[in-house]
Coordinates of C-alpha atoms (C1' of nucleotides) in Angstrom, one line a residue:
Chain A
M1 CA -7.6 28.4 3.7
T2 CA -4.2 26.3 3.4
Q3 CA -2.9 24.6 6.7
T4 CA -1.2 27.5 9.0
S5 CA 1.7 25.7 10.5
S6 CA 4.0 25.5 8.4
S7 CA 4.4 24.9 4.2
D8 CA 2.0 23.3 3.4
T9 CA 4.2 20.8 0.6
V10 CA 3.6 19.0 -2.1
L11 CA 4.0 15.6 -0.2
D12 CA 1.4 16.1 3.0
R13 CA -0.8 17.1 0.3
V14 CA -0.5 13.9 -2.0
L15 CA -0.7 12.2 1.3
R16 CA -3.6 14.2 2.0
I17 CA -4.8 13.5 -0.6
L18 CA -4.9 9.3 -0.6
S19 CA -5.4 9.1 3.4
A20 CA -8.9 10.2 2.4
F21 CA -10.5 6.9 0.6
D22 CA -10.9 3.9 3.2
A23 CA -13.1 1.4 3.5
R24 CA -16.2 3.3 3.4
R25 CA -14.7 6.1 0.4
R26 CA -13.7 3.5 -2.2
Q27 CA -14.6 6.4 -4.9
L28 CA -14.5 9.7 -4.9
T29 CA -14.7 12.6 -7.2
V30 CA -12.3 15.2 -7.6
A31 CA -14.6 18.1 -6.5
E32 CA -15.0 15.4 -2.8
L33 CA -11.4 14.7 -2.9
S34 CA -10.5 18.6 -3.0
Q35 CA -12.4 19.6 -0.4
L36 CA -11.4 16.3 1.9
A37 CA -7.8 17.5 1.1
D38 CA -8.1 21.0 2.0
I39 CA -7.1 22.1 -1.7
P40 CA -7.5 24.2 -4.4
L41 CA -9.7 22.2 -7.1
A42 CA -6.7 23.2 -10.0
T43 CA -4.3 21.8 -8.2
T44 CA -5.8 18.9 -7.0
Y45 CA -6.7 17.6 -10.3
R46 CA -2.8 18.8 -12.4
L47 CA -1.7 16.3 -8.5
V48 CA -4.5 13.9 -9.2
N49 CA -3.7 13.0 -12.8
Q50 CA 0.0 12.9 -11.8
L51 CA -1.0 10.0 -9.0
A52 CA -3.3 7.9 -11.7
K53 CA -0.2 8.6 -15.0
E54 CA 1.7 6.8 -12.1
N55 CA -1.3 4.2 -10.7
I56 CA -0.9 5.5 -7.5
L57 CA -5.0 6.2 -8.4
T58 CA -7.0 5.1 -10.6
R59 CA -9.9 6.7 -12.7
Y60 CA -13.0 4.5 -12.7
P61 CA -15.4 5.2 -16.4
N62 CA -17.7 7.2 -14.6
G63 CA -15.1 9.7 -14.1
N64 CA -14.2 8.6 -10.1
I65 CA -10.8 8.5 -8.5
G66 CA -10.0 5.2 -6.7
L67 CA -7.0 3.5 -5.3
G68 CA -4.7 2.0 -8.1
I69 CA -3.0 -0.8 -8.0
R70 CA 0.4 0.2 -7.8
L71 CA 0.4 1.7 -4.4
W72 CA -0.7 -1.5 -2.4
E73 CA 2.0 -3.6 -4.7
L74 CA 4.9 -0.7 -3.6
A75 CA 3.4 -1.5 0.0
A76 CA 3.2 -5.3 -0.8
R77 CA 6.8 -5.5 -2.4
S78 CA 8.9 -5.7 1.2
S79 CA 6.1 -3.9 3.8
P80 CA 6.6 -5.1 8.0
A81 CA 3.5 -6.1 7.9
V82 CA 2.3 -7.6 4.9
S83 CA 6.0 -10.0 5.8
L84 CA 4.4 -10.0 9.6
R85 CA 1.2 -11.6 8.4
T86 CA 2.4 -13.8 5.0
A87 CA 3.9 -15.4 8.2
A88 CA 1.0 -15.6 10.4
M89 CA -1.4 -17.1 7.9
P90 CA -0.9 -21.1 8.5
F91 CA -1.0 -20.7 11.9
L92 CA -4.2 -17.6 11.8
D93 CA -6.2 -20.2 9.8
D94 CA -5.1 -23.4 12.5
V95 CA -7.2 -21.7 15.0
Q96 CA -9.8 -20.2 12.5
S97 CA -10.2 -23.8 10.9
I98 CA -10.6 -25.0 15.1
F99 CA -12.8 -22.6 16.2
R100 CA -14.4 -21.4 12.9
Q101 CA -14.0 -17.5 14.7
H102 CA -13.1 -13.7 13.8
T103 CA -9.4 -14.8 13.8
Q104 CA -6.7 -11.6 13.9
L105 CA -3.2 -10.6 13.6
S106 CA -3.2 -6.8 14.8
V107 CA 0.6 -4.7 16.2
L108 CA 0.8 -1.8 18.2
D109 CA 1.6 1.4 16.0
D110 CA 2.0 5.5 16.8
H111 CA 0.1 4.6 20.5
E112 CA -2.9 3.0 18.4
L113 CA -4.2 -1.4 17.9
L114 CA -3.8 -2.0 13.4
V115 CA -5.3 -4.7 13.0
V116 CA -2.8 -6.5 10.8
E117 CA -5.8 -9.7 9.0
R118 CA -8.7 -10.6 10.2
L119 CA -9.2 -14.4 8.7
S120 CA -13.4 -14.8 9.3
S121 CA -16.0 -17.7 8.8
R122 CA -16.8 -19.1 5.7
N123 CA -20.4 -17.9 5.7
S124 CA -19.1 -14.4 8.1
V125 CA -20.1 -11.3 5.6
V126 CA -17.0 -9.7 4.2
N127 CA -15.8 -7.1 5.6
Q128 CA -13.1 -5.1 4.1
A129 CA -13.1 -2.4 7.0
T130 CA -11.6 -5.0 9.1
V131 CA -8.1 -4.7 7.7
A132 CA -6.4 -1.5 8.4
T133 CA -9.0 -0.7 10.9
R134 CA -7.4 1.1 14.0
M135 CA -8.8 1.4 17.6
P136 CA -7.5 2.9 21.3
I137 CA -5.2 0.5 22.8
H138 CA -7.7 -0.5 26.0
T139 CA -10.7 -1.0 24.6
V140 CA -10.1 -4.5 22.6
S141 CA -8.2 -7.5 24.2
M142 CA -5.9 -7.5 21.0
G143 CA -4.9 -4.1 22.5
L144 CA -4.1 -4.7 25.9
V145 CA -2.6 -8.7 25.4
Q146 CA 0.3 -6.7 23.9
L147 CA 0.4 -3.5 25.8
A148 CA 0.6 -5.4 29.1
F149 CA 4.9 -7.0 27.1
Q150 CA 5.3 -3.0 26.6
P151 CA 8.9 -1.8 28.5
Q152 CA 7.4 0.3 31.6
Y153 CA 7.8 3.0 30.1
I154 CA 5.9 2.4 27.0
I155 CA 2.5 2.2 29.1
D156 CA 3.3 5.0 31.1
D157 CA 3.2 7.3 27.6
Y158 CA 0.0 5.5 26.3
F159 CA -1.2 6.7 29.7
A160 CA -0.5 10.7 29.9
L161 CA -2.1 10.2 25.9
Y162 CA -5.1 8.8 26.4
P163 CA -6.0 9.0 30.5
E164 CA -10.0 8.2 30.1
A165 CA -7.8 4.7 29.7
T166 CA -7.1 5.1 34.0
D167 CA -11.0 5.6 34.2
M168 CA -11.9 2.7 32.8
S169 CA -13.3 -0.6 34.6
Y170 CA -13.4 -4.1 33.5
P171 CA -15.8 -6.3 33.8
G172 CA -13.2 -8.7 36.9
T173 CA -10.7 -6.9 37.0
G174 CA -11.5 -3.6 37.9
S175 CA -8.9 -0.9 37.1
I176 CA -6.4 -0.9 33.2
T177 CA -3.2 -1.1 35.4
D178 CA -4.9 -4.3 37.4
T179 CA -6.1 -6.0 34.3
L180 CA -2.4 -5.5 32.8
A181 CA -1.0 -7.1 35.6
K182 CA -3.6 -9.6 35.6
I183 CA -2.5 -10.5 31.9
Q184 CA 1.0 -10.3 32.2
R185 CA 1.2 -13.0 35.1
D186 CA -2.2 -15.3 33.1
G187 CA 0.3 -14.7 29.3
F188 CA -3.3 -14.2 27.7
A189 CA -5.7 -10.8 28.1
M190 CA -10.3 -12.7 28.4
L191 CA -12.8 -10.0 28.5
D192 CA -15.7 -10.7 28.0
G193 CA -18.1 -7.6 26.4
M194 CA -15.5 -5.1 25.5
L195 CA -16.7 -4.0 21.8
D196 CA -20.1 -6.5 21.2
D197 CA -21.8 -7.4 24.4
G198 CA -22.2 -11.6 23.9
T199 CA -18.5 -11.6 23.0
T200 CA -15.3 -12.3 24.5
G201 CA -12.2 -11.2 23.1
A202 CA -9.2 -13.7 23.6
A203 CA -5.7 -12.3 22.1
V204 CA -2.3 -13.9 23.0
P205 CA 1.1 -11.9 22.1
V206 CA 3.3 -12.6 20.1
F207 CA 7.3 -11.8 21.0
D208 CA 10.0 -10.9 19.9
K209 CA 12.0 -13.6 20.7
P210 CA 11.1 -17.3 21.8
T211 CA 12.2 -17.1 26.0
G212 CA 14.0 -15.1 28.0
R213 CA 12.7 -11.6 30.5
K214 CA 12.3 -9.1 28.6
R215 CA 10.4 -10.4 25.7
V216 CA 8.3 -7.8 24.5
A217 CA 4.6 -7.8 22.4
I218 CA 5.2 -6.9 18.9
A219 CA 1.7 -8.1 17.6
A220 CA -0.8 -10.2 18.5
I221 CA -3.5 -13.3 17.9
S222 CA -7.2 -12.9 18.8
V223 CA -10.3 -14.1 18.9
V224 CA -13.6 -13.3 19.0
I225 CA -16.2 -15.9 20.7
P226 CA -19.5 -16.3 22.1
E227 CA -20.1 -15.7 25.8
D228 CA -21.2 -18.8 26.1
F229 CA -18.4 -20.8 24.3
E230 CA -18.1 -24.5 24.3
S231 CA -14.4 -25.0 24.0
R232 CA -13.6 -21.4 25.9
S233 CA -11.2 -23.6 26.9
A234 CA -8.6 -24.8 25.2
V235 CA -8.6 -21.2 23.3
V236 CA -6.0 -19.9 25.3
P237 CA -3.7 -23.3 25.0
V238 CA -5.0 -23.0 20.9
L239 CA -3.4 -19.0 20.7
M240 CA -0.4 -19.3 22.6
A241 CA 0.5 -23.0 20.8
A242 CA -0.1 -20.6 17.2
S243 CA 1.8 -17.7 18.7
R244 CA 4.5 -19.6 19.9
G245 CA 4.8 -20.6 16.1
L246 CA 5.1 -17.6 14.7
T247 CA 7.1 -16.8 16.8
R248 CA 10.1 -19.2 16.5
A249 CA 8.9 -18.3 12.2
L250 CA 10.4 -15.2 12.6
H251 CA 12.5 -16.4 14.4
P252 CA 14.3 -19.5 14.0
T253 CA 16.6 -20.5 15.5
A254 CA 19.4 -23.5 16.4
E255 CA 17.4 -24.4 19.9
P256 CA 15.9 -27.6 19.2
G257 CA 12.0 -27.4 18.1
Chain B
M1 CA 21.8 14.2 -12.2
T2 CA 18.6 14.5 -12.8
Q3 CA 16.1 13.6 -15.3
T4 CA 16.0 15.4 -18.5
S5 CA 12.3 14.6 -19.8
S6 CA 10.5 16.9 -18.3
S7 CA 11.0 18.3 -14.9
D8 CA 11.7 15.5 -11.5
T9 CA 8.8 16.5 -9.5
V10 CA 8.7 15.9 -5.4
L11 CA 6.6 12.7 -6.4
D12 CA 8.4 11.7 -9.1
R13 CA 11.4 10.8 -6.3
V14 CA 9.2 9.8 -3.6
L15 CA 8.0 7.4 -5.7
R16 CA 11.9 6.3 -6.8
I17 CA 12.6 6.3 -3.2
L18 CA 9.1 4.4 -2.0
S19 CA 10.1 1.7 -5.4
A20 CA 14.1 1.2 -4.3
F21 CA 12.3 -1.1 -2.0
D22 CA 11.0 -4.6 -2.6
A23 CA 11.0 -8.3 -1.9
R24 CA 14.6 -8.9 -1.6
R25 CA 15.4 -4.8 -0.4
R26 CA 13.6 -4.6 2.9
Q27 CA 15.9 -1.9 3.9
L28 CA 18.8 0.3 2.5
T29 CA 20.9 3.4 3.7
V30 CA 20.5 6.9 2.6
A31 CA 23.1 6.5 0.6
E32 CA 21.9 3.6 -1.3
L33 CA 18.7 4.8 -1.5
S34 CA 20.5 8.5 -2.8
Q35 CA 21.5 5.9 -5.2
L36 CA 18.7 3.9 -6.7
A37 CA 16.2 7.0 -6.9
D38 CA 19.7 8.9 -8.9
I39 CA 18.9 11.6 -5.5
P40 CA 21.8 14.2 -5.0
L41 CA 21.9 12.8 -0.7
A42 CA 21.0 16.1 1.2
T43 CA 17.5 16.2 -1.1
T44 CA 17.4 12.5 0.0
Y45 CA 18.0 13.4 3.0
R46 CA 15.1 15.5 3.2
L47 CA 13.1 13.6 1.5
V48 CA 13.4 10.5 3.6
N49 CA 12.6 12.6 6.7
Q50 CA 9.7 14.1 6.2
L51 CA 8.4 9.7 4.6
A52 CA 10.1 8.5 8.3
K53 CA 7.4 11.3 9.6
E54 CA 4.4 10.1 9.0
N55 CA 6.1 7.1 8.9
I56 CA 5.6 5.5 5.2
L57 CA 9.1 5.6 5.6
T58 CA 10.6 4.4 8.9
R59 CA 13.6 4.0 10.6
Y60 CA 16.4 1.2 11.4
P61 CA 17.5 1.1 14.7
N62 CA 21.3 0.7 12.6
G63 CA 20.1 3.9 10.4
N64 CA 18.2 1.8 7.6
I65 CA 16.1 2.9 6.0
G66 CA 12.3 0.7 5.3
L67 CA 8.7 1.0 4.2
G68 CA 7.3 2.2 7.3
I69 CA 3.4 1.2 8.4
R70 CA 1.5 3.5 6.8
L71 CA 1.6 2.9 3.6
W72 CA 0.3 -0.7 4.1
E73 CA -2.2 0.9 5.6
L74 CA -3.3 3.1 3.6
A75 CA -3.3 0.8 0.8
A76 CA -5.3 -1.7 2.5
R77 CA -7.0 0.0 3.3
S78 CA -9.5 1.1 0.0
S79 CA -6.8 -0.3 -2.4
P80 CA -9.1 -2.8 -5.3
A81 CA -6.3 -5.4 -5.1
V82 CA -6.8 -6.3 -1.7
S83 CA -10.8 -6.4 -1.7
L84 CA -10.5 -9.0 -4.1
R85 CA -8.3 -10.9 -2.6
T86 CA -10.3 -10.5 0.9
A87 CA -13.0 -11.4 -1.1
A88 CA -10.8 -14.5 -2.6
M89 CA -9.5 -16.4 0.3
P90 CA -12.1 -19.1 1.5
F91 CA -12.4 -19.8 -2.2
L92 CA -7.8 -19.5 -2.0
D93 CA -7.8 -21.5 1.0
D94 CA -10.6 -24.2 -0.3
V95 CA -7.9 -25.6 -2.8
Q96 CA -5.1 -24.1 -1.1
S97 CA -6.4 -27.5 1.7
I98 CA -7.5 -29.7 -0.8
F99 CA -5.0 -29.6 -3.3
R100 CA -1.8 -28.3 -0.2
Q101 CA -0.1 -26.7 -3.3
H102 CA 0.3 -22.9 -3.7
T103 CA -2.4 -21.8 -4.2
Q104 CA -2.7 -18.2 -6.5
L105 CA -4.8 -15.2 -7.6
S106 CA -3.6 -13.6 -9.9
V107 CA -4.1 -10.0 -11.8
L108 CA -3.4 -8.1 -15.2
D109 CA -1.9 -5.1 -15.1
D110 CA -0.6 -2.4 -17.0
H111 CA 0.5 -5.8 -19.4
E112 CA 1.6 -7.2 -16.8
L113 CA 0.7 -10.5 -14.4
L114 CA 1.0 -9.5 -11.6
V115 CA 0.3 -12.1 -7.8
V116 CA -2.4 -10.5 -5.6
E117 CA -2.3 -13.7 -3.0
R118 CA -0.9 -16.5 -2.9
L119 CA -1.1 -19.4 -0.4
S120 CA 1.4 -22.0 -0.1
S121 CA 1.5 -25.7 1.4
R122 CA 2.6 -25.5 5.9
N123 CA 6.1 -27.0 4.9
S124 CA 7.5 -24.8 2.5
V125 CA 9.1 -21.7 2.6
V126 CA 8.1 -18.7 3.3
N127 CA 8.6 -16.6 0.2
Q128 CA 7.5 -13.1 0.4
A129 CA 8.6 -12.5 -3.3
T130 CA 5.5 -14.0 -4.8
V131 CA 3.1 -11.8 -3.3
A132 CA 2.8 -8.0 -6.0
T133 CA 5.7 -9.6 -8.1
R134 CA 4.9 -9.4 -11.8
M135 CA 6.3 -11.7 -14.8
P136 CA 4.8 -11.0 -18.5
I137 CA 1.8 -12.8 -18.9
H138 CA 3.1 -15.5 -22.1
T139 CA 5.2 -17.2 -19.6
V140 CA 2.5 -18.5 -17.1
S141 CA -0.4 -20.3 -17.5
M142 CA -2.2 -17.6 -15.1
G143 CA -0.9 -14.8 -17.7
L144 CA -2.3 -17.0 -20.7
V145 CA -5.8 -17.8 -19.4
Q146 CA -6.8 -14.1 -18.5
L147 CA -5.1 -13.2 -21.6
A148 CA -7.2 -15.4 -23.6
F149 CA -10.7 -14.0 -21.7
Q150 CA -10.2 -9.9 -23.4
P151 CA -10.9 -8.2 -25.6
Q152 CA -9.4 -9.0 -28.9
Y153 CA -7.5 -5.5 -29.5
I154 CA -5.9 -6.3 -25.7
I155 CA -5.0 -9.4 -27.3
D156 CA -3.3 -7.5 -30.0
D157 CA -1.9 -4.7 -28.0
Y158 CA 0.3 -7.5 -26.3
F159 CA 1.9 -8.8 -29.1
A160 CA 2.2 -5.8 -30.3
L161 CA 4.6 -5.1 -27.2
Y162 CA 6.0 -8.9 -26.6
P163 CA 6.7 -9.6 -30.3
E164 CA 8.6 -12.2 -28.4
A165 CA 4.8 -14.3 -27.5
T166 CA 4.7 -14.6 -31.1
D167 CA 8.3 -17.1 -31.4
M168 CA 7.2 -18.5 -28.0
S169 CA 6.3 -22.9 -28.7
Y170 CA 4.2 -24.1 -26.0
P171 CA 4.4 -28.3 -25.4
G172 CA 1.1 -29.7 -26.3
T173 CA -1.0 -26.9 -28.2
G174 CA 2.7 -24.5 -30.4
S175 CA 1.8 -21.0 -30.9
I176 CA 0.3 -18.4 -29.0
T177 CA -2.2 -18.4 -30.4
D178 CA -2.9 -21.8 -30.4
T179 CA -2.7 -21.9 -27.2
L180 CA -5.2 -19.2 -26.4
A181 CA -7.6 -20.6 -29.3
K182 CA -7.6 -24.1 -26.9
I183 CA -7.6 -22.0 -23.9
Q184 CA -10.8 -20.3 -24.7
R185 CA -12.4 -23.9 -25.8
D186 CA -11.8 -24.8 -23.1
G187 CA -12.1 -22.7 -19.9
F188 CA -8.5 -23.1 -18.4
A189 CA -5.7 -23.1 -19.0
M190 CA -2.6 -26.0 -17.8
L191 CA 1.2 -26.0 -19.3
D192 CA 3.8 -27.9 -18.2
G193 CA 7.0 -27.0 -17.6
M194 CA 6.7 -23.4 -17.9
L195 CA 9.3 -22.3 -14.5
D196 CA 10.0 -24.4 -13.7
D197 CA 10.4 -28.4 -15.4
G198 CA 8.6 -31.4 -13.5
T199 CA 5.7 -28.5 -12.2
T200 CA 2.9 -27.8 -14.4
G201 CA 0.5 -24.3 -13.9
A202 CA -3.1 -24.9 -14.2
A203 CA -5.3 -21.8 -14.2
V204 CA -9.2 -20.9 -14.5
P205 CA -10.4 -17.2 -15.0
V206 CA -12.3 -15.6 -12.7
F207 CA -15.5 -13.7 -14.6
D208 CA -16.7 -9.2 -13.9
K209 CA -19.1 -11.2 -14.3
P210 CA -21.7 -15.2 -13.6
T211 CA -23.0 -15.7 -16.8
G212 CA -23.1 -13.9 -20.4
R213 CA -21.2 -14.4 -23.9
K214 CA -19.0 -11.1 -23.6
R215 CA -17.3 -12.3 -19.8
V216 CA -14.0 -10.8 -19.7
A217 CA -11.4 -12.5 -17.1
I218 CA -10.3 -10.2 -14.6
A219 CA -8.3 -12.5 -12.3
A220 CA -6.7 -15.3 -12.3
I221 CA -6.8 -18.8 -9.4
S222 CA -4.5 -21.9 -10.0
V223 CA -2.1 -23.5 -8.4
V224 CA 1.6 -25.5 -9.3
I225 CA 1.1 -29.2 -9.7
P226 CA 4.0 -31.5 -9.8
E227 CA 3.7 -33.3 -13.5
D228 CA 2.8 -36.2 -12.1
F229 CA 0.6 -35.3 -9.5
E230 CA -2.0 -37.8 -8.2
S231 CA -5.4 -35.7 -8.3
R232 CA -4.9 -34.2 -11.5
S233 CA -7.4 -34.5 -13.2
A234 CA -9.5 -33.0 -10.2
V235 CA -8.0 -30.2 -10.2
V236 CA -9.6 -28.0 -12.5
P237 CA -13.3 -28.8 -12.1
V238 CA -11.8 -27.7 -8.0
L239 CA -10.2 -24.4 -9.7
M240 CA -13.4 -23.3 -11.7
A241 CA -15.4 -23.9 -8.3
A242 CA -13.9 -21.8 -6.6
S243 CA -13.8 -19.0 -9.2
R244 CA -17.5 -19.6 -10.0
G245 CA -17.4 -19.1 -6.6
L246 CA -15.9 -15.8 -5.7
T247 CA -17.5 -14.5 -9.9
R248 CA -20.4 -14.4 -7.8
A249 CA -19.7 -13.7 -4.4
L250 CA -17.9 -10.5 -6.2
H251 CA -21.5 -9.9 -8.0
P252 CA -23.7 -10.4 -5.6
T253 CA -27.1 -11.5 -8.4
A254 CA -31.3 -11.9 -7.6
E255 CA -30.2 -15.4 -9.6
P256 CA -31.9 -18.3 -8.1
G257 CA -28.0 -19.5 -5.8
Chain C
dG1 C1' 42.2 11.7 21.0
dG2 C1' 41.3 10.8 16.3
dG3 C1' 40.2 9.6 11.7
dT4 C1' 35.4 9.1 9.3
dA5 C1' 31.3 8.1 7.5
dA6 C1' 25.9 9.5 8.4
dT7 C1' 23.0 13.3 9.3
dT8 C1' 21.6 17.7 9.9
dC9 C1' 21.4 22.0 8.7
dT10 C1' 22.2 27.1 5.7
dC11 C1' 21.3 29.9 3.2
dA12 C1' 21.4 31.8 -1.7
dT13 C1' 19.5 29.6 -5.5
dT14 C1' 16.7 28.1 -8.4
dT15 C1' 12.5 25.9 -10.6
dA16 C1' 8.3 23.2 -9.4
dA17 C1' 4.2 24.6 -8.2
dT18 C1' 0.6 27.1 -7.8
dG19 C1' -4.8 28.4 -8.5
dA20 C1' -7.7 31.9 -10.5
dG21 C1' -10.3 32.2 -14.5
dA22 C1' -10.5 31.6 -19.6
dA23 C1' -11.2 27.6 -22.7
dT24 C1' -13.3 23.2 -23.6
dC25 C1' -15.6 19.5 -23.7
dG26 C1' -19.0 16.2 -21.8
dA27 C1' -23.2 15.1 -20.8
dG28 C1' -28.1 16.0 -19.6
dT29 C1' -32.6 18.8 -21.1
dG30 C1' -36.0 20.9 -23.5
Chain D
dC1 C1' -30.0 21.1 -32.4
dA2 C1' -29.0 24.3 -28.9
dC3 C1' -28.7 25.5 -24.0
dT4 C1' -26.8 24.8 -19.7
dC5 C1' -23.8 23.3 -16.0
dG6 C1' -20.8 21.2 -14.1
dA7 C1' -16.4 18.3 -15.6
dT8 C1' -11.8 18.9 -16.9
dT9 C1' -8.3 20.8 -18.7
dC10 C1' -4.9 24.8 -20.6
dT11 C1' -2.3 28.9 -18.9
dC12 C1' 0.9 32.4 -17.4
dA13 C1' 2.1 35.7 -13.7
dT14 C1' 3.8 35.2 -9.3
dT15 C1' 4.5 32.2 -5.3
dA16 C1' 7.6 30.2 -2.1
dA17 C1' 8.2 25.4 -1.7
dA18 C1' 12.8 22.5 -2.7
dT19 C1' 16.9 22.4 -4.5
dG20 C1' 21.5 20.9 -3.1
dA21 C1' 26.8 22.1 -1.9
dG22 C1' 29.5 22.6 1.8
dA23 C1' 30.1 23.5 6.1
dA24 C1' 28.4 21.8 11.1
dT25 C1' 27.9 18.3 13.6
dT26 C1' 27.0 13.8 15.5
dA27 C1' 27.4 8.7 15.8
dC28 C1' 31.2 5.3 15.8
dC29 C1' 34.9 2.8 15.6
dC30 C1' 39.8 1.7 16.9

DNA sequence: GGGTAATTCTCATTTAATGAGAATCGAGTG
DNA sequence: CACTCGATTCTCATTAAATGAGAATTACCC
């Protein structure tokens, strides 16, 4: 059955087809797509063929369907995420080469955290799943550090949307409200054992302007380190230097470097 | 007037809207979009609003339209270009940190060269235009080095499509046919003054498998160096090491390391 | 307050899109 | 080679998504 709320536009259907693919589902048969996208088989074939003709989707020799390079190209040419990532790369690279730990750039989008880039150490498993994945803001340092530097109404909206966040108790800082207050005071988040036992997520905000009182976080730079990391005390200063560099790169001004 | 060849589908129109944006046109008014996409204004407003609702496009506070983060996210989750880029990053990083020159990863697509990634030296201008840009294959080393390692029928198709390529005379190697033959013998392309005077483009192919006779290039790794670069003799060996590393990363086998 | 452009809304009309089922194709099996 | 089955394309009567001009509303500027 098709959607009942309003009419099922062609755009809705195309987006459901494109959304069916992710890091674990890179190739799908047309029958699978039809089911995942909730579109009758004949219509799915027609839309898939139209998309393949434009290279938004690609047909593999075995008949399976995957995303086409044109979709990437359209997005890469002028997406804000790509601009941010490109500007951030030298700073992420600095952080990654100093600590040799997973280093991420992330943003908040639609009340979730979205990973824009992840640099991993040489010998770590290539893990595509990390870039473009979403996580609840309140479960990771890089989310909390961005939330802490948002207008109060955005924080309130978030709590309204995720009441379970207000039930959280963070190791060493207590409630989410107390945790956000500490992050606001410190200017960084450093939380143990959030996603994985034995690791610490350290994150700093990237602000929308170099100085000023009402700065808003537009991204975060973060690393994941072992809890007993020997260079632990150096992490935040290095992240902050990277963050300030990125903010200046994004907002060049006449102020002295 | 709308297109006359066949009917103007919603998908056609949506793709024309998305294609209107590029590195130089990151924000457009709805009126500009209507003109660029050749869609009546009322229809453009309607489609733009639908796309903005899904965050495929975004509305800026000044009313301008730009690409939305969801488009990037859809593409980043499972696009082959992103997988290739992710696998290549350690090797590109190696090359870039050794020579401190622009380092690129590119593929052939639809008889053109498409830049998938570009790492630049620290102090170079951040130049978004390079990633996701297309160039004629026969005008750059990284294009020629991939063309040289394609099946003959693909080379023939290319010449049929771009007869002007057969009129080219490359410095030191002559015609394109002779140049391709030399690249096939050498296993790399190193051409002076192709895009910019005073520079050399050095490129090696990334093959579809580690060994074997009928290997096909699926990408290229390349650097742009000054013609009088002091480490010129080291460039190709380093690029080849990076390329072999990438091929092995893409095609892990049981063969010894 | 007036002027102008941007934007939304309306709705009669158009036509793109639909999708079941027939037809065709391709792969696998005996 | 014939048969079976699933994949895929094609057909076409019907539907409803889409259209787009122009009116209405909103926002901005002077």
